[in-house]
Coordinates of C-alpha atoms in Angstrom, one line a residue:
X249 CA -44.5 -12.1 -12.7
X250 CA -41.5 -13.6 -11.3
X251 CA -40.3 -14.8 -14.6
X252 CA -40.9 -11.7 -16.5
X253 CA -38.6 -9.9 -13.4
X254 CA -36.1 -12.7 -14.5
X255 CA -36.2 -12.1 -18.2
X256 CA -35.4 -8.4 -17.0
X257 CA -32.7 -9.1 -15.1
X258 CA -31.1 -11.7 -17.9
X259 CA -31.7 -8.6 -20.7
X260 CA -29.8 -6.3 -18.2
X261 CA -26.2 -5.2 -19.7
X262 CA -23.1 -5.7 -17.7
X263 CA -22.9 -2.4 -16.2
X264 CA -26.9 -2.5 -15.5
X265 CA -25.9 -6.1 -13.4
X266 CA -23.0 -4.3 -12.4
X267 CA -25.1 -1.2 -10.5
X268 CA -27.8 -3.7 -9.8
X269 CA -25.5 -6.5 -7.7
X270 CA -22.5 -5.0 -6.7
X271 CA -21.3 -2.2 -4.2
X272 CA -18.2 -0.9 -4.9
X273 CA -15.2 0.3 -2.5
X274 CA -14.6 3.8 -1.8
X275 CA -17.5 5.2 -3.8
X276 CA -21.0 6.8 -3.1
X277 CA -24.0 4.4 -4.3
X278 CA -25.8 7.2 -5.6
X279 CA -23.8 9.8 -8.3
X280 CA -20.6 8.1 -9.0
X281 CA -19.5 7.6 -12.3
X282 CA -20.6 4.9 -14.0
X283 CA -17.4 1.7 -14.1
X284 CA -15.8 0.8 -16.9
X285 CA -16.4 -3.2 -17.5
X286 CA -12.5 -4.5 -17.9
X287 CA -12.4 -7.9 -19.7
X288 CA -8.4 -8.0 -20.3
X289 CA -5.8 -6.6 -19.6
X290 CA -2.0 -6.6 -20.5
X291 CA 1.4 -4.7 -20.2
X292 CA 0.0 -1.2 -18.3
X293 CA -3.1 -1.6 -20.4
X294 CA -6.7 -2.4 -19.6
X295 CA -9.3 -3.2 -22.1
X296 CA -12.9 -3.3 -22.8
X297 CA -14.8 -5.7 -24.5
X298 CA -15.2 -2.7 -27.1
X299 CA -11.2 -2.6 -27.3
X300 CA -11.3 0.5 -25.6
X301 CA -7.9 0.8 -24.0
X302 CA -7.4 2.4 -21.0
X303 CA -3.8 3.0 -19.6
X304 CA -2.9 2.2 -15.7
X305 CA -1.0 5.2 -14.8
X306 CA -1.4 4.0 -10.9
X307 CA -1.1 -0.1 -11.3
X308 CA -4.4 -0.8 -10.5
X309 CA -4.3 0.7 -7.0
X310 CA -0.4 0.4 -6.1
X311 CA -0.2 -3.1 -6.6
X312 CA 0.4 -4.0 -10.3
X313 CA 4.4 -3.8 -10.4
X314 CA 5.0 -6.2 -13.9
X315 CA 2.1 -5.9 -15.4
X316 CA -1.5 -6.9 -16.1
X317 CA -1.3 -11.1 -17.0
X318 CA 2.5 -11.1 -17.0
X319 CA 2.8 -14.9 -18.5
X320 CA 5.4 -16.2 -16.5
X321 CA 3.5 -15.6 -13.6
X322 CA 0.2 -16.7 -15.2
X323 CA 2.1 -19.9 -16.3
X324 CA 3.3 -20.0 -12.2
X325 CA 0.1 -19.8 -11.0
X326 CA -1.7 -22.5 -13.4
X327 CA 0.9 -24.9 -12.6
X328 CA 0.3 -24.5 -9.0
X329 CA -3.3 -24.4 -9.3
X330 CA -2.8 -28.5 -10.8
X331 CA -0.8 -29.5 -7.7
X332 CA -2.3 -28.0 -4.6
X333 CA -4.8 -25.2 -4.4
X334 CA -5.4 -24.7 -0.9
X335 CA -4.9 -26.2 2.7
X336 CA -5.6 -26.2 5.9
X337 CA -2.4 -23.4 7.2
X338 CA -2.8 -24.5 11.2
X339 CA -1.0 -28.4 11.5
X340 CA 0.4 -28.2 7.9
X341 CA 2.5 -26.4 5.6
X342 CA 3.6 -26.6 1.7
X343 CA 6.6 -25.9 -0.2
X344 CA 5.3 -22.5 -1.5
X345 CA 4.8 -21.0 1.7
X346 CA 8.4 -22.3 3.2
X347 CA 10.0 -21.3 -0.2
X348 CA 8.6 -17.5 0.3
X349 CA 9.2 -17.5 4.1
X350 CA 12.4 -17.5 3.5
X351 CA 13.3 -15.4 0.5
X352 CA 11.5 -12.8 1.8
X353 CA 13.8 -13.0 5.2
X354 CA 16.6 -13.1 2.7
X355 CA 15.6 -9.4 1.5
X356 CA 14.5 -8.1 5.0
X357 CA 16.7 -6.6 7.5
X358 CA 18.8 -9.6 9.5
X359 CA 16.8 -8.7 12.2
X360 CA 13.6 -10.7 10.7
X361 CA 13.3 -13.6 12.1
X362 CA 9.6 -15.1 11.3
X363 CA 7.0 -14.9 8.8
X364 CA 3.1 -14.6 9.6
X365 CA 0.8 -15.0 7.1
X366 CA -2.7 -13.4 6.1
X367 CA -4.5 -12.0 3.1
X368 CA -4.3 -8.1 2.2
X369 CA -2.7 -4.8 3.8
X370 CA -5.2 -4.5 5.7
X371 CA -4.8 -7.8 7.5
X372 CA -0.8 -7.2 7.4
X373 CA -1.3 -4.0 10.2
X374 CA -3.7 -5.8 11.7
X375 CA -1.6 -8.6 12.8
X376 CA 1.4 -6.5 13.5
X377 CA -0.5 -4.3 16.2
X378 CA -2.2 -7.7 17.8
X379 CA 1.4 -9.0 17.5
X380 CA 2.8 -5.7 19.5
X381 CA 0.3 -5.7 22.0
X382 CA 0.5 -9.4 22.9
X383 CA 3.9 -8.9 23.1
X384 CA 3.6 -6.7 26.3
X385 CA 1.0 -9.3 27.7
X386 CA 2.9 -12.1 27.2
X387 CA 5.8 -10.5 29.3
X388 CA 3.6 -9.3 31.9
X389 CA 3.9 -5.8 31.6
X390 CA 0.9 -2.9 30.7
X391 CA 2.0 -1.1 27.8
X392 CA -1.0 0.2 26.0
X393 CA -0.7 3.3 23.6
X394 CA 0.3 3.1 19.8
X395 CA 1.9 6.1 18.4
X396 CA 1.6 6.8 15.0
X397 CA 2.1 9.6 12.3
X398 CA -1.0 12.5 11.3
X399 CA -2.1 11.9 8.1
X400 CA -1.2 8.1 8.2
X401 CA -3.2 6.0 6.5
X402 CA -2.6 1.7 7.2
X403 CA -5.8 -0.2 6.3
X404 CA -9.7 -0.3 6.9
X405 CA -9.7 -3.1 9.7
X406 CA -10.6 -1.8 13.0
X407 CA -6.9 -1.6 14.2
X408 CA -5.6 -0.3 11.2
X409 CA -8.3 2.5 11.4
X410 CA -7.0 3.2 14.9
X411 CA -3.6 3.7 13.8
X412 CA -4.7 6.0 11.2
X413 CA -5.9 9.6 10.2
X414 CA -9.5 10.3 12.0
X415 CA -11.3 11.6 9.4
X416 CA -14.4 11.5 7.3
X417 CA -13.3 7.8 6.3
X418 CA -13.4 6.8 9.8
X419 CA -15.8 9.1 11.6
X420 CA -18.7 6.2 12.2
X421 CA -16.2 4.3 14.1
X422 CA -14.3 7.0 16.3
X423 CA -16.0 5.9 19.1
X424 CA -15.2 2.5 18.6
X425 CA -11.4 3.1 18.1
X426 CA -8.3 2.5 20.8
X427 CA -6.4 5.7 22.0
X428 CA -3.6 6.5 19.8
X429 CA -1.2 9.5 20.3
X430 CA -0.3 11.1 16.8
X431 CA 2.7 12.9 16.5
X432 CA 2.8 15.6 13.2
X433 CA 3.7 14.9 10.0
X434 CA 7.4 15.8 9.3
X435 CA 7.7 18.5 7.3
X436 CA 11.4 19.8 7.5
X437 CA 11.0 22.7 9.4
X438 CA 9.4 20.9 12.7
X439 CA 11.7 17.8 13.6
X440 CA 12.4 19.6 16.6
X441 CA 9.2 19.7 17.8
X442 CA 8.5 15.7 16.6
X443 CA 11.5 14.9 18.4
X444 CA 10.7 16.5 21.5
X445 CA 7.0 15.1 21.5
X446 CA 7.9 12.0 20.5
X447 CA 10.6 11.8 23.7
X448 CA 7.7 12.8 26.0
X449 CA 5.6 10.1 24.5
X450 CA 8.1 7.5 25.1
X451 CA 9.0 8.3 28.5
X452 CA 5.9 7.4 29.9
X453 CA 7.0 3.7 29.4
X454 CA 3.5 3.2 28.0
X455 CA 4.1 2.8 24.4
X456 CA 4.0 -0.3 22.7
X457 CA 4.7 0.3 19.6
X458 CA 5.7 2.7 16.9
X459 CA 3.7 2.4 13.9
X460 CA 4.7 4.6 9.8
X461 CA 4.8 4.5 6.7
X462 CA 8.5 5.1 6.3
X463 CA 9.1 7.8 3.8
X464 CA 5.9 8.4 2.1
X465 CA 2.2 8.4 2.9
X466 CA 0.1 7.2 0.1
X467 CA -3.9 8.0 0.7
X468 CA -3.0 11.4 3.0
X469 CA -1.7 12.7 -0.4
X470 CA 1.5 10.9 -1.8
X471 CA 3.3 13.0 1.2
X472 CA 7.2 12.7 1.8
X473 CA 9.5 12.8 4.3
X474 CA 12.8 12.6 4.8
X475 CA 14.9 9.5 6.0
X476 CA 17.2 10.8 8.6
X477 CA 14.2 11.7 11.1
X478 CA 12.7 8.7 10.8
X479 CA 16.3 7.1 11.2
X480 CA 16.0 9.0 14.7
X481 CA 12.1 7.9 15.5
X482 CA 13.2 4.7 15.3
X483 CA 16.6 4.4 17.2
X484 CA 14.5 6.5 20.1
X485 CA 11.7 3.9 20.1
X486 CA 14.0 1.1 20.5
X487 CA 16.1 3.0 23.4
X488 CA 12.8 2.9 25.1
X489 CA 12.2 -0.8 24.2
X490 CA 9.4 0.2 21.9
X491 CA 8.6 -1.5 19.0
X492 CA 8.7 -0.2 15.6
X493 CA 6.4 -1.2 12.8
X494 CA 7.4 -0.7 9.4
X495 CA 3.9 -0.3 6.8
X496 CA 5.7 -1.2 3.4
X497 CA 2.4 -2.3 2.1
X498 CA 2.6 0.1 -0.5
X499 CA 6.5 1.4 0.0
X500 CA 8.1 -2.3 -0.7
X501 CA 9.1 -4.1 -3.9
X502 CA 11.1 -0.9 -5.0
X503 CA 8.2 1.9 -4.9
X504 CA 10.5 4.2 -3.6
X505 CA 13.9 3.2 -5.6
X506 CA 15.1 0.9 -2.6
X507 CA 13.6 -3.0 -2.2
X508 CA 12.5 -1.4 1.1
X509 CA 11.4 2.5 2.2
X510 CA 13.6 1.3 5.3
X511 CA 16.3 0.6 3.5
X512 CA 17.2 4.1 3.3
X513 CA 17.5 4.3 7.2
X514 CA 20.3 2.7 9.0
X515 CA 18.0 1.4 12.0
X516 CA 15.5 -1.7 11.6
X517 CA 12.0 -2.1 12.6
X518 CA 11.1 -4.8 15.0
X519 CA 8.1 -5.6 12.5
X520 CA 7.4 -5.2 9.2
X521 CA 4.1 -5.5 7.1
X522 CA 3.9 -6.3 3.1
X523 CA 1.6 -6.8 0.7
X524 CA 0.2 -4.9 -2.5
X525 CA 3.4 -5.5 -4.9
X526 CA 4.0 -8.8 -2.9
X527 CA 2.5 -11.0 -5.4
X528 CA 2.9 -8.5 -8.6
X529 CA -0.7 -7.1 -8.4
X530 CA -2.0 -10.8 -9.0
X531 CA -3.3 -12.3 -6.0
X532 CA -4.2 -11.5 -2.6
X533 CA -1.4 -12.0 -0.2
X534 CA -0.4 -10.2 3.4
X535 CA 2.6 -10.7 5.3
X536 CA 3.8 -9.9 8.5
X537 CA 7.4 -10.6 9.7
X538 CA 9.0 -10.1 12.9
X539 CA 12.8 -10.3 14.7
X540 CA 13.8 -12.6 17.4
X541 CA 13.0 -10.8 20.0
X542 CA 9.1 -10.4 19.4
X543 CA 9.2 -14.0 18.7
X544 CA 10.9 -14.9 22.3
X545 CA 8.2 -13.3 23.7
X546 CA 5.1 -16.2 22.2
X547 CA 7.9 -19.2 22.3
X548 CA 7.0 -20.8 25.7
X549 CA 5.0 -23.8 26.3
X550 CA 2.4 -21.8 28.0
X551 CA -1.0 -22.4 25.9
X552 CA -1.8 -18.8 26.9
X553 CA 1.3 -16.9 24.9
X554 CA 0.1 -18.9 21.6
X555 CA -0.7 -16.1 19.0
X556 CA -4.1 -16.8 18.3
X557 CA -4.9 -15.1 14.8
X558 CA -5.7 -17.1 11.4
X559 CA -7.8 -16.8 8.4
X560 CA -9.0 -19.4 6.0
X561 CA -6.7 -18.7 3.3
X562 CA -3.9 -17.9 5.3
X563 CA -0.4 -18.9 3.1
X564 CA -2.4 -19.7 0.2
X565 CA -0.1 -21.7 -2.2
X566 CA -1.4 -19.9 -5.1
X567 CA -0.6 -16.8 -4.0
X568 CA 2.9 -17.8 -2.5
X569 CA 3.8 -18.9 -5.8
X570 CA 2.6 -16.0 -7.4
X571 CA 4.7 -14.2 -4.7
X572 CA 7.7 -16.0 -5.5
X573 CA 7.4 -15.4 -9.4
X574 CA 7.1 -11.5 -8.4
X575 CA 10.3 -12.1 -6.5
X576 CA 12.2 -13.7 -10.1
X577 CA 11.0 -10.9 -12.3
X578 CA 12.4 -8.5 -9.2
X579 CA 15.6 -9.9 -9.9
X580 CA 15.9 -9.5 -13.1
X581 CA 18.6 -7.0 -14.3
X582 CA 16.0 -5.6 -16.9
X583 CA 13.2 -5.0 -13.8
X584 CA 15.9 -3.3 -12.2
X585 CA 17.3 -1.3 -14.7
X586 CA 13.1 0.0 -15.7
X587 CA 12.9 1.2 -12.4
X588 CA 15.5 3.4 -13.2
X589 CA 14.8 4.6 -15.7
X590 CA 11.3 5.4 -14.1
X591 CA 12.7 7.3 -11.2
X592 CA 15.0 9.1 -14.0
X593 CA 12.2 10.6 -16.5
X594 CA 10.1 11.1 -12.9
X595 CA 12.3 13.3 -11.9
X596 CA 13.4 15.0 -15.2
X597 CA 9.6 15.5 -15.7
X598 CA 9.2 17.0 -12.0
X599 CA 12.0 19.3 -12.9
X600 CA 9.6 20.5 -15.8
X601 CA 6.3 21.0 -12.7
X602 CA 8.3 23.1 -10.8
X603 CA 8.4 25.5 -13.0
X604 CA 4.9 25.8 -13.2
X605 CA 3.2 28.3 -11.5
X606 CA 0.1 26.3 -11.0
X607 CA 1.3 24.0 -9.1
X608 CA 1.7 24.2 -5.5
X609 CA 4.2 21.4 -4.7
X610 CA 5.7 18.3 -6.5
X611 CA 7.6 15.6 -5.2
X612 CA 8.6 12.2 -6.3
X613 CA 10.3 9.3 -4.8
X614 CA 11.4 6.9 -6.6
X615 CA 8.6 5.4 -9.4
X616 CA 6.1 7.4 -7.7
X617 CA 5.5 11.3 -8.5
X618 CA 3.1 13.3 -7.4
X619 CA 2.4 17.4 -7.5
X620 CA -0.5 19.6 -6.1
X621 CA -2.6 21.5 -8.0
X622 CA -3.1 25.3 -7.2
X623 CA -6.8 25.4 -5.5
X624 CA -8.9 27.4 -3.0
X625 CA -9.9 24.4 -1.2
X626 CA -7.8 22.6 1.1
X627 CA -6.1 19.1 0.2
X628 CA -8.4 16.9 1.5
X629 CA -9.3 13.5 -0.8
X630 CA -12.6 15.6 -0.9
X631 CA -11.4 18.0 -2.7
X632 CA -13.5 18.9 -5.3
X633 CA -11.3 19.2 -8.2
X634 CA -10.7 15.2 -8.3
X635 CA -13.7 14.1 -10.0
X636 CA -13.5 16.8 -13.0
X637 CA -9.4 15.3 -12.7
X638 CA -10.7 11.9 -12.8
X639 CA -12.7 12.2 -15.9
X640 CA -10.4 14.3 -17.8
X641 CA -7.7 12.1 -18.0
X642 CA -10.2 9.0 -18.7
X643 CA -11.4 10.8 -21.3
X644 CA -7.9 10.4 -22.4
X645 CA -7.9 7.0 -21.7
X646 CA -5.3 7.3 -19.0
X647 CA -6.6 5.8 -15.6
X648 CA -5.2 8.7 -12.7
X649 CA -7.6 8.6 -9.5
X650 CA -6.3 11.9 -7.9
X651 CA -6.2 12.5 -4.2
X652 CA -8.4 15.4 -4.4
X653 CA -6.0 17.8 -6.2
X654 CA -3.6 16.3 -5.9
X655 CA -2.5 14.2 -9.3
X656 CA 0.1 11.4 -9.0
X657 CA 1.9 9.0 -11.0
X658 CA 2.7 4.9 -9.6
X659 CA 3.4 3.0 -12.9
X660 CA 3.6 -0.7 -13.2
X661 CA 7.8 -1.1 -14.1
X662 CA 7.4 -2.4 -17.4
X663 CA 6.0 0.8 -18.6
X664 CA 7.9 2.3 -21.6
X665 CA 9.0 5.7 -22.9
X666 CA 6.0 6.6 -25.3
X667 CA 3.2 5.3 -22.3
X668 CA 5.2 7.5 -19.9
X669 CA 5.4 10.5 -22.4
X670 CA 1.6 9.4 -23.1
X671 CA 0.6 10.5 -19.4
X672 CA 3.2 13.3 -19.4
X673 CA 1.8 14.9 -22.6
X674 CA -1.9 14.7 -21.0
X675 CA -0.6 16.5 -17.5
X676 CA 0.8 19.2 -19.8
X677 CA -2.6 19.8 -21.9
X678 CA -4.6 19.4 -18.2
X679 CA -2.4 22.3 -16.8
X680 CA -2.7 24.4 -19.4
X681 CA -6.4 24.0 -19.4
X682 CA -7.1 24.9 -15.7

């Protein structure tokens, strides 16, 4: 018996193995679509072992910025991989960690100071808000509360859920979650109000830190905002000795036109978390950096003020060096001059949305573009309207996963004009057939 169950199971196709072993993220076990089985990929394309070719409109969640097996980075990574694979991050270092350490504090705001290490986005937030907290308790003083932005969305740890949206992604775990005060998202016509909460907040000298997304919340919708109030939010934080952490999990590496979201404020954070385009897409990597003055705070010889927070693969060399070949191709004057052109036929193209009257609102910041479709529901990510979006446009072998309805557009940089007019083309034909 147990060898004809065996036999079965060895028979099984891949997506048969596929539904039988594996549970994927963000999506139901029962009446999801079926996964498409990727066996290579290159450029913004993903293939099957049919040669089916699908193209990544949204670099493989956020996070593909050169490419699928770019080989200068693939030749990085192998060479690495013959020299030093792993070790032990707590008593020793190696050369790729050091090397990244400090380009990355070459790109940051002067203010960085230190790098901390650990292994996704997730992990990133979750290290700045233990970093912020401990702060406060390491200079003996009670400062409890986190504020953070509605609609904000910063990981699926338990302190990143904190800090974000409470909704149907986080309603098993509400009751688990700190206290966090929320102050609206900015939408043009209310940063008097913000301001005036946010004031009240910070007076109660209980605040310890200031947590966004500066410029543009990814999962609540692809929303923007504008950088002049955040410029504000932050100089009033830091009157009140608050810190600010800056989320560029998804905003760095030129998502939004700039190296950094922040960049387009005058003010720095105190903290900064990174990750996503960090390593190109290719490995796993999370980085938090903080200035001086957090770092005073944990260098004493007290035992107690030690910042104790690890993981096993923290400052993996692998990935550092992937990391650093991200940070060559960056700087090349032909990455730079495709992320203009992205944000220039973005915006051309939003130009041509607008004018559509079934469309309720486009925006687009830098290589990402984004516009709502017209609908009776409200925009919510369970917005009916995505999965019939969804399998539309992978009918057209274009990978979009909507937001509910609303569609957006986060290519990897090497993306050319015929892909781009590809995806275009298809938005036009999906309009015009809703």
């Amino acid at each position: 018996m147990l060898k004809n169950s065996e036999e079965t199971l060895q028979s099984l196709t891949l997506s048969e193995k596929d539904a039988q072993y594996i549970w994927h993220p963000f999506t139901p076990l029962q009446g999801a679509v079926t996964p498409v089985i990727i066996s290579s990929a290159k450029g913004c394309w993903l293939y099957t072992a049919e040669d089916r070719a699908v193209l990544d409109a949204i670099s493989s969640w956020w996070v593909n910025i050169h490419g699928h097996s770019h080989p200068y980075i693939a030749e990085k990574i192998a060479a690495q991989a013959k020299t030093l694979e792993h070790v032990i991050f707590a008593g020793f270092s190696h050369p790729p960690a050091i090397h990244l350490a400090e380009r990355l504090l070459k790109v940051l705001p002067e203010n960085q100071d230190k790098i901390f290490y650990s292994d996704n986005g997730s992990t990133a937030v979750e290290v700045a808000i233990k970093m912020a907290f401990q702060y406060w308790y390491n200079k003996g003083e009670q400062r409890k509360k986190i504020i953070a932005i509605e609609g904000a969305y910063h990981g699926d740890t338990f302190g990143a859920m904190a800090v974000g949206d409470r909704g149907a992604f986080t309603a098993p775990f509400h009751s688990f979650l700190f206290d966090v005060d929320f102050i609206p998202f900015p939408t043009g016509d209310n940063d008097e109000a913000i301001l005036n909460r946010f004031s009240e907040l910070l007076a109660t000298e209980d605040v310890a830190a200031f947590i966004f997304e500066p410029l543009l919340q990814g999962s609540a919708g692809m929303r923007t905002y504008e950088a002049p109030l955040l410029n504000k939010l932050i100089k009033l934080a830091q009157k009140h000795q608050t810190l600010c952490i800056a989320d560029e999990v998804m905003t760095g590496f030129y998502r939004t036109g700039k190296f950094f979201a922040t960049d387009y404020v005058e003010a720095s954070p105190d903290i900064f978390c990174l990750s996503k385009g960090l390593t190109g897409g290719t490995m796993a990597l999370g980085v938090t950096s903080c200035s001086a003055a957090v770092v005073e705070a944990y260098d004493a010889a007290e035992w107690t003020k030690t910042f104790f927070h690890g993981h096993s693969f923290t400052a993996n060399p692998i990935a550092c060096t992937t990391a650093l070949a991200s940070l060559d191709l960056l700087q090349e004057e032909s990455c730079l001059q495709n992320i203009r052109f992205i944000e220039q036929r973005h915006q051309r193209f939003a130009d041509e949305l607008r004018q559509n009257n079934k469309i309720k609102s486009v925006r687009n910041l830098g290589t990402m573009l984004a516009f709502e479709l017209k609908n009776e529901e409200s925009t919510t990510y369970f917005n009916k309207a995505r999965n019939s979006i969804y399998s539309y446009f992978m009918d057209q072998n274009i990978l979009l996963r909507p937001l509910g309805n609303v569609i957006y557009i986060l290519p990897p940089y090497v993306i050319n004009e015929e892909e781009l007019s590809t995806i275009y083309e298809a938005i036009h034909n999906f309009i015009k057939a809703v």
